[in-house]
mmCIF file of C-alpha atoms in Angstrom:
data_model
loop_
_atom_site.group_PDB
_atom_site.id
_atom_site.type_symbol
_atom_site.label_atom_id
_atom_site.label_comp_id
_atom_site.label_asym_id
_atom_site.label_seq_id
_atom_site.Cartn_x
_atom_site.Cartn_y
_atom_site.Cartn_z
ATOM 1 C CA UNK E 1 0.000 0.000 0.000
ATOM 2 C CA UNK E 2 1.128 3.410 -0.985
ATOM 3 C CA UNK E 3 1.210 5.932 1.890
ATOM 4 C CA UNK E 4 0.350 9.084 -0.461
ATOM 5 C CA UNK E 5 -3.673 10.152 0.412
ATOM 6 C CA UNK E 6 -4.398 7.384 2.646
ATOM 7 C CA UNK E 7 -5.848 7.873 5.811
ATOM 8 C CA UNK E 8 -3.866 7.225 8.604
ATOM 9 C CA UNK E 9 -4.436 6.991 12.749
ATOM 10 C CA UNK E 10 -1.433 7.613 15.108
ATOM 11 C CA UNK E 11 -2.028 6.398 18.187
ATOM 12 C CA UNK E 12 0.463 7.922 21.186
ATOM 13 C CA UNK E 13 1.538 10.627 18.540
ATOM 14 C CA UNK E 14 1.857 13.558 20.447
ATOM 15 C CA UNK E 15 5.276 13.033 21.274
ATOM 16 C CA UNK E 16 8.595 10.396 21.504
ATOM 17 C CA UNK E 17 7.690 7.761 18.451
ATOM 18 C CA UNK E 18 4.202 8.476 17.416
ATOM 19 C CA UNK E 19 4.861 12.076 16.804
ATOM 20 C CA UNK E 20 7.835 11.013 14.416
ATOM 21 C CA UNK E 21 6.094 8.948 13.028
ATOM 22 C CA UNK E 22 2.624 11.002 12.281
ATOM 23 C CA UNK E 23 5.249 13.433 10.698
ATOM 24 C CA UNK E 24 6.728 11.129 8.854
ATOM 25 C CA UNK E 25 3.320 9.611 7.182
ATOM 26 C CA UNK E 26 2.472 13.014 6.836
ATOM 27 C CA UNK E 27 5.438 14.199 4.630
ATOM 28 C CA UNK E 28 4.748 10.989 2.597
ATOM 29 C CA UNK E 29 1.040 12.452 1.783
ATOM 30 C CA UNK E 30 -1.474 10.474 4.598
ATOM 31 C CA UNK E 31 -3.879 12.033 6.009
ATOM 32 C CA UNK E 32 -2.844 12.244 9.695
ATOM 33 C CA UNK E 33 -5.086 11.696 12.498
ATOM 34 C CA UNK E 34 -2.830 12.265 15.875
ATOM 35 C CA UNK E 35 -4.772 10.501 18.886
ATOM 36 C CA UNK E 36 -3.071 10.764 22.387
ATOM 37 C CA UNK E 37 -4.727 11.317 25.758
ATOM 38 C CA UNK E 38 -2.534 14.348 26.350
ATOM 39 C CA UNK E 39 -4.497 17.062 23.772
ATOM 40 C CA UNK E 40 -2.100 19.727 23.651
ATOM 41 C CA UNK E 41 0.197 17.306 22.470
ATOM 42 C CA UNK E 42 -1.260 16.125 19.417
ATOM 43 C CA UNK E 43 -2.575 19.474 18.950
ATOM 44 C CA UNK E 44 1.114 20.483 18.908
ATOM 45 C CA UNK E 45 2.401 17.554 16.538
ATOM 46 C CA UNK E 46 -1.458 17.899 14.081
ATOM 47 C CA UNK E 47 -0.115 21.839 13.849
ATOM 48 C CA UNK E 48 3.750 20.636 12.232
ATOM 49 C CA UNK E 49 2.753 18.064 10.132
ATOM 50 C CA UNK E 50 -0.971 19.654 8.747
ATOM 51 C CA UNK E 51 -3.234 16.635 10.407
ATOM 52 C CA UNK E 52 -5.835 16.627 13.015
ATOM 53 C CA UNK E 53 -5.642 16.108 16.720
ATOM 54 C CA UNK E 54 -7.644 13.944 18.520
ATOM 55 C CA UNK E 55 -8.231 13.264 22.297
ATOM 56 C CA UNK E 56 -8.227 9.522 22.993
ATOM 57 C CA UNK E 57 -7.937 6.894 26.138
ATOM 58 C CA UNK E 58 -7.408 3.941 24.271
ATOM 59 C CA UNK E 59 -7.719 1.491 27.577
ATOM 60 C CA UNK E 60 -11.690 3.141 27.169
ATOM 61 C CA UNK E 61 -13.926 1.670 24.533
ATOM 62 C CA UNK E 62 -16.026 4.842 24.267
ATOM 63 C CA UNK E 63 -12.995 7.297 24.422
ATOM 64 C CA UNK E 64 -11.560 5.050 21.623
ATOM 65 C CA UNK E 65 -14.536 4.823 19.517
ATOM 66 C CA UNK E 66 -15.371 8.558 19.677
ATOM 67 C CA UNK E 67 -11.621 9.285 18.861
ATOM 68 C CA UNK E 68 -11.674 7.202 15.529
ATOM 69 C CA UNK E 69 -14.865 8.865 14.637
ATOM 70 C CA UNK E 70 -14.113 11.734 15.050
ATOM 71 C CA UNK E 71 -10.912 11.098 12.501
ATOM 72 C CA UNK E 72 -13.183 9.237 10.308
ATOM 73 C CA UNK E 73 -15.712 12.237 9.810
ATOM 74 C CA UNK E 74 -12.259 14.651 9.087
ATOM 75 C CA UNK E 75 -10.199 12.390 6.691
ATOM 76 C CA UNK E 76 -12.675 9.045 5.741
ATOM 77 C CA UNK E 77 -11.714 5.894 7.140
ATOM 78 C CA UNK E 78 -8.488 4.667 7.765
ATOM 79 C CA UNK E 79 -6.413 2.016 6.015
ATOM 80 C CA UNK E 80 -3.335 2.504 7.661
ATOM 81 C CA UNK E 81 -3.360 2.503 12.236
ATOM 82 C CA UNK E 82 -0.181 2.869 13.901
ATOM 83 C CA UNK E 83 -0.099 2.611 17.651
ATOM 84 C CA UNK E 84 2.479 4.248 19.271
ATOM 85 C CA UNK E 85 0.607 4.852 22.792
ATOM 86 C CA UNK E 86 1.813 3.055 25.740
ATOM 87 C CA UNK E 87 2.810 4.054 29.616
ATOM 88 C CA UNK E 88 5.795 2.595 31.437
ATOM 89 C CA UNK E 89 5.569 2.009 35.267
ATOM 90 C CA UNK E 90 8.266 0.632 37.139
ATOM 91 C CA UNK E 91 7.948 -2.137 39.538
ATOM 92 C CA UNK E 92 9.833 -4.873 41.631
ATOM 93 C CA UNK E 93 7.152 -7.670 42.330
ATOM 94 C CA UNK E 94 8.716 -7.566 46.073
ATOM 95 C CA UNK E 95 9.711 -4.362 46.454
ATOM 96 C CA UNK E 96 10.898 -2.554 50.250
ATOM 97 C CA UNK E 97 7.358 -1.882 50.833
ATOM 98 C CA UNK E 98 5.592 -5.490 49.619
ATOM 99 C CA UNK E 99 4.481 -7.104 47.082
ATOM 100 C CA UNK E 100 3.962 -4.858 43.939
ATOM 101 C CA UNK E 101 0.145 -3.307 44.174
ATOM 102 C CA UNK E 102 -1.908 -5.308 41.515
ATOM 103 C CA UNK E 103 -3.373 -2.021 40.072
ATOM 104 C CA UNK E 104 0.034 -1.300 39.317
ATOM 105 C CA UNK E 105 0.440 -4.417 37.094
ATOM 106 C CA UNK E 106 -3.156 -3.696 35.879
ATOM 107 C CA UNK E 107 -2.922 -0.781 34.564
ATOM 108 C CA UNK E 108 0.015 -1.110 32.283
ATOM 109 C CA UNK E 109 -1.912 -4.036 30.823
ATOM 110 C CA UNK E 110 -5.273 -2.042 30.648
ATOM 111 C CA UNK E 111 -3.188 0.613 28.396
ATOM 112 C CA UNK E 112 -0.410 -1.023 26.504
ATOM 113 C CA UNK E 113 -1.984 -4.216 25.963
ATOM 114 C CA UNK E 114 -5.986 -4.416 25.933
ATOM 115 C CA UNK E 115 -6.143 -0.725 24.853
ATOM 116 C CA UNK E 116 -3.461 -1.821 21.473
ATOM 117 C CA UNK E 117 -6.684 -4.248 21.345
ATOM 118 C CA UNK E 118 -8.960 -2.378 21.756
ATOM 119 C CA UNK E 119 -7.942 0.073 19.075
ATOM 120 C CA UNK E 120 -6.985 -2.558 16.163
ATOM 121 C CA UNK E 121 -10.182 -3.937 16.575
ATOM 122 C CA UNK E 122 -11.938 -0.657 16.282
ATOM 123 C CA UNK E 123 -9.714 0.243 13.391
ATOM 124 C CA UNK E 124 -10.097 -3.394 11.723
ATOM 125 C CA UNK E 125 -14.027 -2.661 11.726
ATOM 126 C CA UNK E 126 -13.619 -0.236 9.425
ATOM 127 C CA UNK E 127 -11.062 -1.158 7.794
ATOM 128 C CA UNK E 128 -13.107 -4.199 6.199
ATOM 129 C CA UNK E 129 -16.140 -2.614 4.439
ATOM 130 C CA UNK E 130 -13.235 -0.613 2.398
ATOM 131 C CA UNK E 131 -13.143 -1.379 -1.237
ATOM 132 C CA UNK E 132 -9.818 -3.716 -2.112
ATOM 133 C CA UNK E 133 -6.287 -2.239 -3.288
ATOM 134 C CA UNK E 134 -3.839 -4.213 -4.644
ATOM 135 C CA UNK E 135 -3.285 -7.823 -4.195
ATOM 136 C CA UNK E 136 -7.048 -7.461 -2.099
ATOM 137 C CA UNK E 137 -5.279 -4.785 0.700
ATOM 138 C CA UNK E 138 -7.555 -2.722 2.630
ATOM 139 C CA UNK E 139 -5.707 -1.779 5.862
ATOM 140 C CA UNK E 140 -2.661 -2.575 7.990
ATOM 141 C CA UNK E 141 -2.377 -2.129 11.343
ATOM 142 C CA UNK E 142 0.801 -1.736 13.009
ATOM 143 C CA UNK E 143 1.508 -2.233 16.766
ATOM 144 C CA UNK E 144 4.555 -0.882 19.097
ATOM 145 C CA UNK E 145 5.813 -3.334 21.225
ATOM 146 C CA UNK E 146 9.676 -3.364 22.265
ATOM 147 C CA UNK E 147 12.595 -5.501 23.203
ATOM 148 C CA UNK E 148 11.709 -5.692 26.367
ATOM 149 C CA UNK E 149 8.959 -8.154 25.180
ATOM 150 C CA UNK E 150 12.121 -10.794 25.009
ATOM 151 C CA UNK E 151 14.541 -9.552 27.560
ATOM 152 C CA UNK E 152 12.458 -7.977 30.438
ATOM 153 C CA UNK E 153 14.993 -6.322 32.969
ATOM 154 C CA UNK E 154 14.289 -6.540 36.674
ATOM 155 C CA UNK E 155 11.485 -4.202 37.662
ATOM 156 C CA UNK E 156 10.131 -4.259 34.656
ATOM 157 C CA UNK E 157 7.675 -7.031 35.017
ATOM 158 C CA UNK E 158 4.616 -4.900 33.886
ATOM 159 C CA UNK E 159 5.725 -3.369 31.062
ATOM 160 C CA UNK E 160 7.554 -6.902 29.392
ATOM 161 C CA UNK E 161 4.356 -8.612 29.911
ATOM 162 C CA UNK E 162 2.215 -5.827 27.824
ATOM 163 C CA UNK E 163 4.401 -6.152 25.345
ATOM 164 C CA UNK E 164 5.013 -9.545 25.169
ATOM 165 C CA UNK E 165 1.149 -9.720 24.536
ATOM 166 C CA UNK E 166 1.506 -7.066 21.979
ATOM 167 C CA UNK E 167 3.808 -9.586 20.416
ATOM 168 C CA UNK E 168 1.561 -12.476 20.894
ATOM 169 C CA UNK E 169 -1.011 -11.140 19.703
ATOM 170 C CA UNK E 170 0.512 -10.100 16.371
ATOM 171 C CA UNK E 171 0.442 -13.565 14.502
ATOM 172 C CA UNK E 172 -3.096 -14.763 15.584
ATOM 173 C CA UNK E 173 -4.531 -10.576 14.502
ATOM 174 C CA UNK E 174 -2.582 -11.143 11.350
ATOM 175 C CA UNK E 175 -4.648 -14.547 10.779
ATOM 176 C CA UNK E 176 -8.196 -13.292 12.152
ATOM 177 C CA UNK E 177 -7.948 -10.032 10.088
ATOM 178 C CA UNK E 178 -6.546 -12.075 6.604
ATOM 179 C CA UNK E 179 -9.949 -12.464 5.233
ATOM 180 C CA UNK E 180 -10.680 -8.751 5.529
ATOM 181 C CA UNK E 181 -7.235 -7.807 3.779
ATOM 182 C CA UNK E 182 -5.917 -6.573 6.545
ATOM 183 C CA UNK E 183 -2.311 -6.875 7.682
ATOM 184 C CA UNK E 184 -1.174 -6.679 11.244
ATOM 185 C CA UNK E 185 2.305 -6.204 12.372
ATOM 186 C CA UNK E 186 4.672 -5.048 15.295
ATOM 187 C CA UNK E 187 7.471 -3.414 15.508
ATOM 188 C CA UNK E 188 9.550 -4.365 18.549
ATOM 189 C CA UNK E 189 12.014 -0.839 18.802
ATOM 190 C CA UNK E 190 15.357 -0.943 21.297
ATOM 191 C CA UNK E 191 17.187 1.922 22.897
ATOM 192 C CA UNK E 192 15.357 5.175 21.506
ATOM 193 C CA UNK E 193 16.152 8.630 21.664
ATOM 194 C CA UNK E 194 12.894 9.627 22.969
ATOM 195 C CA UNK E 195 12.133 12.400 25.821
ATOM 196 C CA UNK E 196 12.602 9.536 28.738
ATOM 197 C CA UNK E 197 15.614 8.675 27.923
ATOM 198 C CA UNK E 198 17.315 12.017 26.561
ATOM 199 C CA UNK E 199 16.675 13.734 29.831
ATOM 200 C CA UNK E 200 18.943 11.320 31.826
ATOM 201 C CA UNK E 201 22.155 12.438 32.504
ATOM 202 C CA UNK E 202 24.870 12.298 29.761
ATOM 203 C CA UNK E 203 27.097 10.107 30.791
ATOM 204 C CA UNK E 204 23.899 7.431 31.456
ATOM 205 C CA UNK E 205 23.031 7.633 28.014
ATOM 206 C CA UNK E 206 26.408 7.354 26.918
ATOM 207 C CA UNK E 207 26.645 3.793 28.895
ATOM 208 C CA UNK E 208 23.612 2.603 27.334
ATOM 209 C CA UNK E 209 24.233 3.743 23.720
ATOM 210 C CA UNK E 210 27.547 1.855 24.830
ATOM 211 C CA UNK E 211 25.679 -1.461 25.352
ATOM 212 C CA UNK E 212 24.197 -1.753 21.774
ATOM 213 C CA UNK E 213 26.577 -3.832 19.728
ATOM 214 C CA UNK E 214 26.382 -1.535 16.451
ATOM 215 C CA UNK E 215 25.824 0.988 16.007
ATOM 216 C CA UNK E 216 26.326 2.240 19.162
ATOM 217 C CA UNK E 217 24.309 5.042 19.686
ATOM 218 C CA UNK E 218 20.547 5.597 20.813
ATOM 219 C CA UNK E 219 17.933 4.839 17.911
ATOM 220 C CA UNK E 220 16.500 8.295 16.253
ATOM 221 C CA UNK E 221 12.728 7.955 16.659
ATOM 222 C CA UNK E 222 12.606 9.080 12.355
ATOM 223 C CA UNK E 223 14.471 5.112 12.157
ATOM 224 C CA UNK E 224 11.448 3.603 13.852
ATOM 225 C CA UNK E 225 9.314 5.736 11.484
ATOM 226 C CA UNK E 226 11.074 4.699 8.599
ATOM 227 C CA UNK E 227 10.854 1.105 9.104
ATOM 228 C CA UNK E 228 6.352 1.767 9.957
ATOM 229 C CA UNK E 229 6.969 3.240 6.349
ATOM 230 C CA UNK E 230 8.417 0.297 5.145
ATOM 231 C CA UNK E 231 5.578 -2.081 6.618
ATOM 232 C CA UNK E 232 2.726 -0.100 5.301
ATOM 233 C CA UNK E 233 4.441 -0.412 1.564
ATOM 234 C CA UNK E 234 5.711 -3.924 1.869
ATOM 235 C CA UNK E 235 2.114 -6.170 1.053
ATOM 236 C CA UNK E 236 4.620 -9.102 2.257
ATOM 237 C CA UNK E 237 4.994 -8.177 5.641
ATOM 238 C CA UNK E 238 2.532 -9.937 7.545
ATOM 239 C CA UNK E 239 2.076 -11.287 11.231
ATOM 240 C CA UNK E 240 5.715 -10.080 11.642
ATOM 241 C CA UNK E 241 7.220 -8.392 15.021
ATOM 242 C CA UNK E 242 10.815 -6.378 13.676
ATOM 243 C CA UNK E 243 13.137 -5.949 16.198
ATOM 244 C CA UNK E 244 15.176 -2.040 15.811
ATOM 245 C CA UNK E 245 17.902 -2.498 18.630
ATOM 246 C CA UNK E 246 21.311 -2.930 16.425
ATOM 247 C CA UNK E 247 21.538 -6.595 17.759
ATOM 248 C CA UNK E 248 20.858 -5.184 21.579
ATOM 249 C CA UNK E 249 19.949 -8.146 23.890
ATOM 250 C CA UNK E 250 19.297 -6.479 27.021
ATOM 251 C CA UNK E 251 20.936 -7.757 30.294
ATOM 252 C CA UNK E 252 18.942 -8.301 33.221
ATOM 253 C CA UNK E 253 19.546 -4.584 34.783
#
């Protein structure tokens, strides 16, 4: 699928990933709907790259739903969903103070995990009414998950299992969703130069850009944008999670 005049939801794109990547599809020629529960935000990102800005919860079904109409009245329905949104909350599961509160656990799940869900099957819906492109293509839907799906690190028990299931689910979506001509995929990023990191101190992000066989040096968010490109174009790609981590295998701390 060409990128040029389709319309596209960015999920999580009012900053780090998403944003580089709703500017990216943007300077290709999609129509860019930027949905992320901060507003000002996406408003900010909608502004550089000439799309629209959305509010959106995707861990709720109606904040979802709203959000996609909403982008569906502005630009027609998507064919192309990236989801970029996702929280990260740190976690022992015996920590000085107990056991590690189970709303803690929950609600990295609700968000990274059931609300990916929640907003490829949203997206999927109507995706498959959509008159057929080439080779019978009417949407692809591509989910963030990360490294950390494979190589957890110590108090991150939370956040590897959301995206382990964001891996997981990738095949079996891909399958489901074949009928309808829709592709699923994941891309599974390492070390990126996104806001969380780049505000640690220097010489920490030195040592970690130092851990990444080659190169050695922090991911640019436009890479992980470039390779989303690269799965919306390629018909082939299917039920596929891409690691981005120049051959990083993270230790366990």
């Amino acid at each position: 699928m060409q990128v040029a005049t389709q319309s596209a939801l960015v999920a999580g794109g009012g900053s780090g990933i998403g944003a580089s990547v709703a500017q990216h599809l943007a300077g290709l020629g999609a129509k860019v709907a930027v949905l992320d529960v901060n507003l000002e935000g996406a408003e900010a990102v909608a502004r550089e790259c000439g799309g629209r800005a959305f509010a959106c919860d995707i861990a709720s079904a109606e904040s979802a739903a709203q959000a996609i109409a909403a982008a569906r009245e502005a630009h027609g329905p998507a064919r192309i969903l990236v989801n970029c949104a996702g929280i990260l909350s740190p976690g022992r599961i015996l920590g000085k103070d107990g056991p590690l509160p189970l709303d803690a656990f929950q609600r990295v799940i609700e968000v990274n995990l059931i609300g990916a869900f929640n907003l490829l099957r949203l997206a999927a819906a109507d995706m498959a009414p959509l008159a057929p492109l080439a080779d019978g293509e009417r949407g692809v839907i591509i989910n963030t998950s990360s490294i950390a799906a494979y190589e957890g690190q110590i108090g991150q028990i939370a956040y590897a299992a959301s995206k382990a299931g964001m891996a997981g689910m990738t095949l079996p979506a891909a399958r489901d969703l074949a009928r309808h001509g829709i592709r699923v995929l994941s891309v599974a990023p390492g070390l990126v130069a996104t806001p969380m990191l780049t505000s640690l101190p220097q010489e920490m992000q030195d040592a970690l850009a130092q851990s990444i066989p080659f190169p050695q040096r922090l991911a640019d968010s436009k890479e992980v944008a470039h390779l989303v490109q690269h799965m919306v174009e390629n018909v082939m790609l299917n039920g596929e999670v891409i690691r981005l981590d120049g051959a990083l295998r993270m230790p366990p701390r």
